[in-house]
C-alpha atoms as one frame of an Amber mdcrd trajectory, in Angstrom:
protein
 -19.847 -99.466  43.763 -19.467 -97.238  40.549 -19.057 -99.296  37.520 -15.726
 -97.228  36.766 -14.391 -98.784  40.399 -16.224-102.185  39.431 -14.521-102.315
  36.241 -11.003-101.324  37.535 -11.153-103.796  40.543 -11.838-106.724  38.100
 -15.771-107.135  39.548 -17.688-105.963  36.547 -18.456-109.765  35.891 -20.688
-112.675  37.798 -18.574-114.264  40.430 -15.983-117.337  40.248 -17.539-120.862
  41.050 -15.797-123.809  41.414 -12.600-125.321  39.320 -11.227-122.181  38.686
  -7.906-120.202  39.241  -8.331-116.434  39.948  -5.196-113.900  39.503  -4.955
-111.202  41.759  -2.642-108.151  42.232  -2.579-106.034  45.892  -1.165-102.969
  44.489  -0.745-100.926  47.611   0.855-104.144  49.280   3.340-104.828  46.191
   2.312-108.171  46.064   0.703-110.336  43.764  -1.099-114.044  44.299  -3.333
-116.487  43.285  -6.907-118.394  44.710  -7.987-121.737  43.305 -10.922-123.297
  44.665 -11.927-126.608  43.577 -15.164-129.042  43.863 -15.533-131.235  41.224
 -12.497-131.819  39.602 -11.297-132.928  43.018 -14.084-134.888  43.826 -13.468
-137.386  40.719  -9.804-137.327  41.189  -9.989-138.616  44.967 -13.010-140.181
  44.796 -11.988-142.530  42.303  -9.624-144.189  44.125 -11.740-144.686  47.155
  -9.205-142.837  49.235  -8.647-143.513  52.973  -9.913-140.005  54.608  -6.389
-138.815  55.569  -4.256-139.894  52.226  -6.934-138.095  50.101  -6.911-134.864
  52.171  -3.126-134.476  51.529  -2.922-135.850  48.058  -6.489-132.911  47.601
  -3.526-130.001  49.198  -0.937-131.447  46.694  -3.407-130.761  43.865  -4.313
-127.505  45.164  -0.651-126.500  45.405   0.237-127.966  42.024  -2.441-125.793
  40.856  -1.748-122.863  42.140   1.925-123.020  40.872   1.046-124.896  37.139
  -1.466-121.900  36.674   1.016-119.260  36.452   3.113-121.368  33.585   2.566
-118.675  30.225   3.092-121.605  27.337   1.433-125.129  26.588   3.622-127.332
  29.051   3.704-129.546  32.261   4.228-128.517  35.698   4.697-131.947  37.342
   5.002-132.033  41.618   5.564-135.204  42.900   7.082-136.437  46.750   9.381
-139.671  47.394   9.014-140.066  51.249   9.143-143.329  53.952   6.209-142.292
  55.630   2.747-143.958  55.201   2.194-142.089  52.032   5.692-142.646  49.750
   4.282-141.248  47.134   2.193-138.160  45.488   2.163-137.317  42.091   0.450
-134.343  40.489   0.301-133.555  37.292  -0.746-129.857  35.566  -1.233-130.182
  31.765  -1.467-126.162  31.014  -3.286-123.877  31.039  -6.186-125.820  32.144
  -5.626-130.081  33.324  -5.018-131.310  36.719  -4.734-135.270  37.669  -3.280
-136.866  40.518  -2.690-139.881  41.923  -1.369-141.322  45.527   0.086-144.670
  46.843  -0.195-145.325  50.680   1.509-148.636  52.724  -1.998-149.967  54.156
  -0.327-151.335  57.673   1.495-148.172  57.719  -1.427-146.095  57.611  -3.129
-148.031  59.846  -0.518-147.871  62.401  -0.287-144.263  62.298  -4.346-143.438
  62.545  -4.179-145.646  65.527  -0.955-143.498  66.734  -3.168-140.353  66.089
  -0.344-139.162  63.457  -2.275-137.990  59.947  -1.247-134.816  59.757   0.712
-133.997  56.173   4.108-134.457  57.358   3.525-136.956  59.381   1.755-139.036
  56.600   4.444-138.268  54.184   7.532-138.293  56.518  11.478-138.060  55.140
  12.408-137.982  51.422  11.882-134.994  49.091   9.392-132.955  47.052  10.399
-132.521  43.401   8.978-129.887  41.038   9.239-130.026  37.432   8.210-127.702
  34.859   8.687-129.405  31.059   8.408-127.035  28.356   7.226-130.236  25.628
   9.918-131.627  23.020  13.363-130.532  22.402  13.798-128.066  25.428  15.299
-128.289  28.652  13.228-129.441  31.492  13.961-127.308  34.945  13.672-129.282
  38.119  13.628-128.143  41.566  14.041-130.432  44.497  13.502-129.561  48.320
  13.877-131.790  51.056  10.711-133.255  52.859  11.103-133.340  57.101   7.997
-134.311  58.424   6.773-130.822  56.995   3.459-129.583  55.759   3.022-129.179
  51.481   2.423-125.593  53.376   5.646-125.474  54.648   7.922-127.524  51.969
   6.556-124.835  49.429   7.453-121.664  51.166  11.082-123.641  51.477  11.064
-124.172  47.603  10.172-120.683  46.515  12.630-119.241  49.196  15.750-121.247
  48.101  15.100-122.124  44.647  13.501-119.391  43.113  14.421-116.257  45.669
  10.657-114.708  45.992   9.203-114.649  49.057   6.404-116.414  48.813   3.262
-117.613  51.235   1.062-120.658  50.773  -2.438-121.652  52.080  -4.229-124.870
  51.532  -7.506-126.206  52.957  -9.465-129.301  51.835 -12.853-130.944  53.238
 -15.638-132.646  52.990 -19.139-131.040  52.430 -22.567-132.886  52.570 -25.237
-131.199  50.660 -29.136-132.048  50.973 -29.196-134.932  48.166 -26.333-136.326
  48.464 -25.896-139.898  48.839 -22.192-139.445  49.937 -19.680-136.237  50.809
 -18.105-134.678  48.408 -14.354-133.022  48.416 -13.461-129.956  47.748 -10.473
-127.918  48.528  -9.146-124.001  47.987  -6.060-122.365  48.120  -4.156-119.108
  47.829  -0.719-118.308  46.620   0.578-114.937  47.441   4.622-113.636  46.268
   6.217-110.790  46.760   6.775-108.840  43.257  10.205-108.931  42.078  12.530
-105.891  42.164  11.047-103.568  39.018   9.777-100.012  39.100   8.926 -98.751
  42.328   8.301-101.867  44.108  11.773-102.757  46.037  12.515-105.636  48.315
  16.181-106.069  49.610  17.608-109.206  47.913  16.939-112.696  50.380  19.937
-113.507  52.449  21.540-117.124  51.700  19.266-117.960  48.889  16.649-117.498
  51.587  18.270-120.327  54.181  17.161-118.192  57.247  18.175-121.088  59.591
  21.822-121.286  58.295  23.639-118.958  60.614  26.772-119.391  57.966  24.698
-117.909  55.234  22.187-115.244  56.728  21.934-111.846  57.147  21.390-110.159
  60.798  20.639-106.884  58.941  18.099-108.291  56.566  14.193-106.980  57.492
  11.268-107.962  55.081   8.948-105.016  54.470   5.856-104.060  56.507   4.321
-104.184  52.839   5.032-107.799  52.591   4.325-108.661  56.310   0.541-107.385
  56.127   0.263-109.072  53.163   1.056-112.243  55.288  -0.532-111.433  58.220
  -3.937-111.069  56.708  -3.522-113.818  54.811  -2.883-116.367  57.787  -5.852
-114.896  59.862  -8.335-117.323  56.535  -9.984-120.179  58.275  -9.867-123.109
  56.576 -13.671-123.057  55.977 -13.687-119.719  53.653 -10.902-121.637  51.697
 -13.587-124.238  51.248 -16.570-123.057  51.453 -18.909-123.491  48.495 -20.797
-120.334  49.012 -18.235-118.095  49.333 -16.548-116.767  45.843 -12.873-116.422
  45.817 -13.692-112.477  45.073 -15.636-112.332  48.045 -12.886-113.760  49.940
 -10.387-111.635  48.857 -12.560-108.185  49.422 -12.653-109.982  53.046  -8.976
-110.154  53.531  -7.718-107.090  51.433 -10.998-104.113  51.211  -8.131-102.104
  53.404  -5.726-102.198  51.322  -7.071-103.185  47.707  -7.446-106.204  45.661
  -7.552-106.046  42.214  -8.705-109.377  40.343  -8.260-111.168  36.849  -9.880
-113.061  33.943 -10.294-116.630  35.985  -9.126-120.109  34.106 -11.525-122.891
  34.632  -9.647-126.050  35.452 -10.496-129.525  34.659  -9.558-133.127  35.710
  -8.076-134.201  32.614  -6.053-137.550  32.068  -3.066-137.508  29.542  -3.274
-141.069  28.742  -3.944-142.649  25.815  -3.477-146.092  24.047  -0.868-144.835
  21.337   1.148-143.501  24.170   1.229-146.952  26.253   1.636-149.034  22.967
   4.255-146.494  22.433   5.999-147.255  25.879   5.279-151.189  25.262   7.005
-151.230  22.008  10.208-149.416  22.863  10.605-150.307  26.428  10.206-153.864
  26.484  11.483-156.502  24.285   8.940-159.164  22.398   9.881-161.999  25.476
   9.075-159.135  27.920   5.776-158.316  26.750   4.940-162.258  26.081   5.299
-162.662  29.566   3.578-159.622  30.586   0.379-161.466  28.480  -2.177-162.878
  30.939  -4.927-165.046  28.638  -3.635-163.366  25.078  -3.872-160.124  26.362
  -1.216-157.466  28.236  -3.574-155.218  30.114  -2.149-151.949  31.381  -4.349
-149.629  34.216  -3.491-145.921  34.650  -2.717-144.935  37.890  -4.708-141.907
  37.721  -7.691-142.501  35.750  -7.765-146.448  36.224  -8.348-146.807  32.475
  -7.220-150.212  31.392  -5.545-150.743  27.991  -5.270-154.083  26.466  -3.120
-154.926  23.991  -1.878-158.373  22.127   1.659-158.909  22.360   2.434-159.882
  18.681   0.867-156.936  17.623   4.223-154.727  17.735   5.650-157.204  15.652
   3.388-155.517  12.591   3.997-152.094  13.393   7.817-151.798  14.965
């Protein structure tokens, strides 16, 4: 290609490797979107649990989804996804610390799971059953936090986020998610690694018009849809040519997220952007638990909470243990 072309379709630099978040725009297809691909960041985060196969393939798709939405945040805050379901996994919790920080952490009923590998059931909704996703974006001290909450039905992450972008924010909006294990020549074990792409319809500016959603985009709700309502054929190739990825490319170490998009969209055109590298990053730290210790529990809580002198406090995430004697606070609060 000309360098002129190069340069205006975002290629005039080496390609995106792994841990990474790469805006794109599809001009012609007024839509805009987003691919993260991740090795490994994802690898620590689930391998340091020592994961059961299925709980760390979904709680790898929430961290590619969390990713995908925390990336697009345009100040220093939090994007924080996390599920409450009765299914063998009850819990998820991902946490984006912008622009750059992903951690994540699961907990999983060991009969539970058991039970439902021997029923054959490990597919994401089944693992995370009935409850609901919530997504919260805080801004840091003294502003409002905004909170969105969706139900959870035995659905995919896939599915729960298209419901979450159509009813809470009103942008039509389409998700993949792929995550898998790859052995390379070397390796003493596999290693994760996951991709994803986000793709939304641009909002109403300019020249790019979509009709507004019907029913805060409740298709289902007879009371609150629209018969005459039709999505553009913009938006529906955009979709279309999305869902025909194989979970592979989403994976696949030697295949660049630009060379995956020139796959999907050389047609129509893809235009990409500066990529942010992402790393697994903790946000604990032992001011912030001595912190929590010291204003959360009072001096007969924390001298029972001392085992041999000590309180000792693990992080769920990064299974960093704190220790701290009890008469300690007595000093400093």
């Amino acid at each position: 290609m000309p360098d002129t072309l190069m340069s205006s379709l975002g290629l005039d630099r080496p390609e995106t490797g792994d841990d990474a978040v790469v805006p794109f725009t599809l001009d012609k297809l007024d839509t805009r979107g987003r691919s993260v691909r991740l090795g490994e960041a994802l690898d620590t985060i689930l391998s340091r649990h020592n994961y059961p196969a299925p709980v760390a393939r979904l709680l790898g798709e929430a961290v590619v989804l969390a990713s995908l939405i925390g990336s697009s945040l345009k100040f220093d805050g939090r994007f924080i996804m996390q599920t409450h379901t009765d299914g063998p996994v009850n819990l998820l919790v991902v946490d984006f610390d912008a622009p750059d920080g992903i951690r994540g952490y699961a907990r999983y009923d060991h009969e539970a799971l058991l039970k439902a590998s021997e029923e054959g059931r490990t597919k994401p909704g089944e693992l995370l059953g009935h409850g609901h996703l919530a997504m919260t974006i805080d801004q840091g001290a003294d502003m409002e936090r905004y909170q969105g909450i969706v139900a959870l039905e035995e659905e995919s992450l896939e599915e729960v986020a298209h419901t979450y972008f159509m009813q809470s924010e009103q942008i039509p909006t389409k998700v993949r998610l792929a995550v898998a294990e790859f052995m390379q020549k070397g390796d003493h074990r596999p290693h994760w690694r996951a991709g994803g792409v986000l793709i939304q319809h641009l909002p109403e500016h300019g020249q790019s018009m979509m009709a507004d959603l019907p029913g805060n985009g409740d298709f289902d709700n007879p009371d609150m849809s629209d018969p005459d309502f039709v999505e553009p054929d913009v938006w529906n190739e955009a979709k279309t040519l999305l869902m025909t990825l194989e979970d592979i490319e989403l994976a696949d170490p030697d295949l660049s997220p630009e060379r995956m998009l020139f796959r999907l969209y050389h047609e129509t055109g893809v235009r990409v952007f500066t990529p942010t590298t992402l790393v697994e990053r903790c946000t604990c730290s032992a001011d912030r638990i001595e912190d929590m210790l010291a204003t959360s529990f009072t001096p007969e809580d924390r001298e029972e909470m001392a085992v041999d002198g000590q309180i000792e406090v693990v992080c769920e995430f990064c299974s960093t243990a704190y220790h701290f004697n009890p008469h300690q606070f007595d000093a400093k609060h």
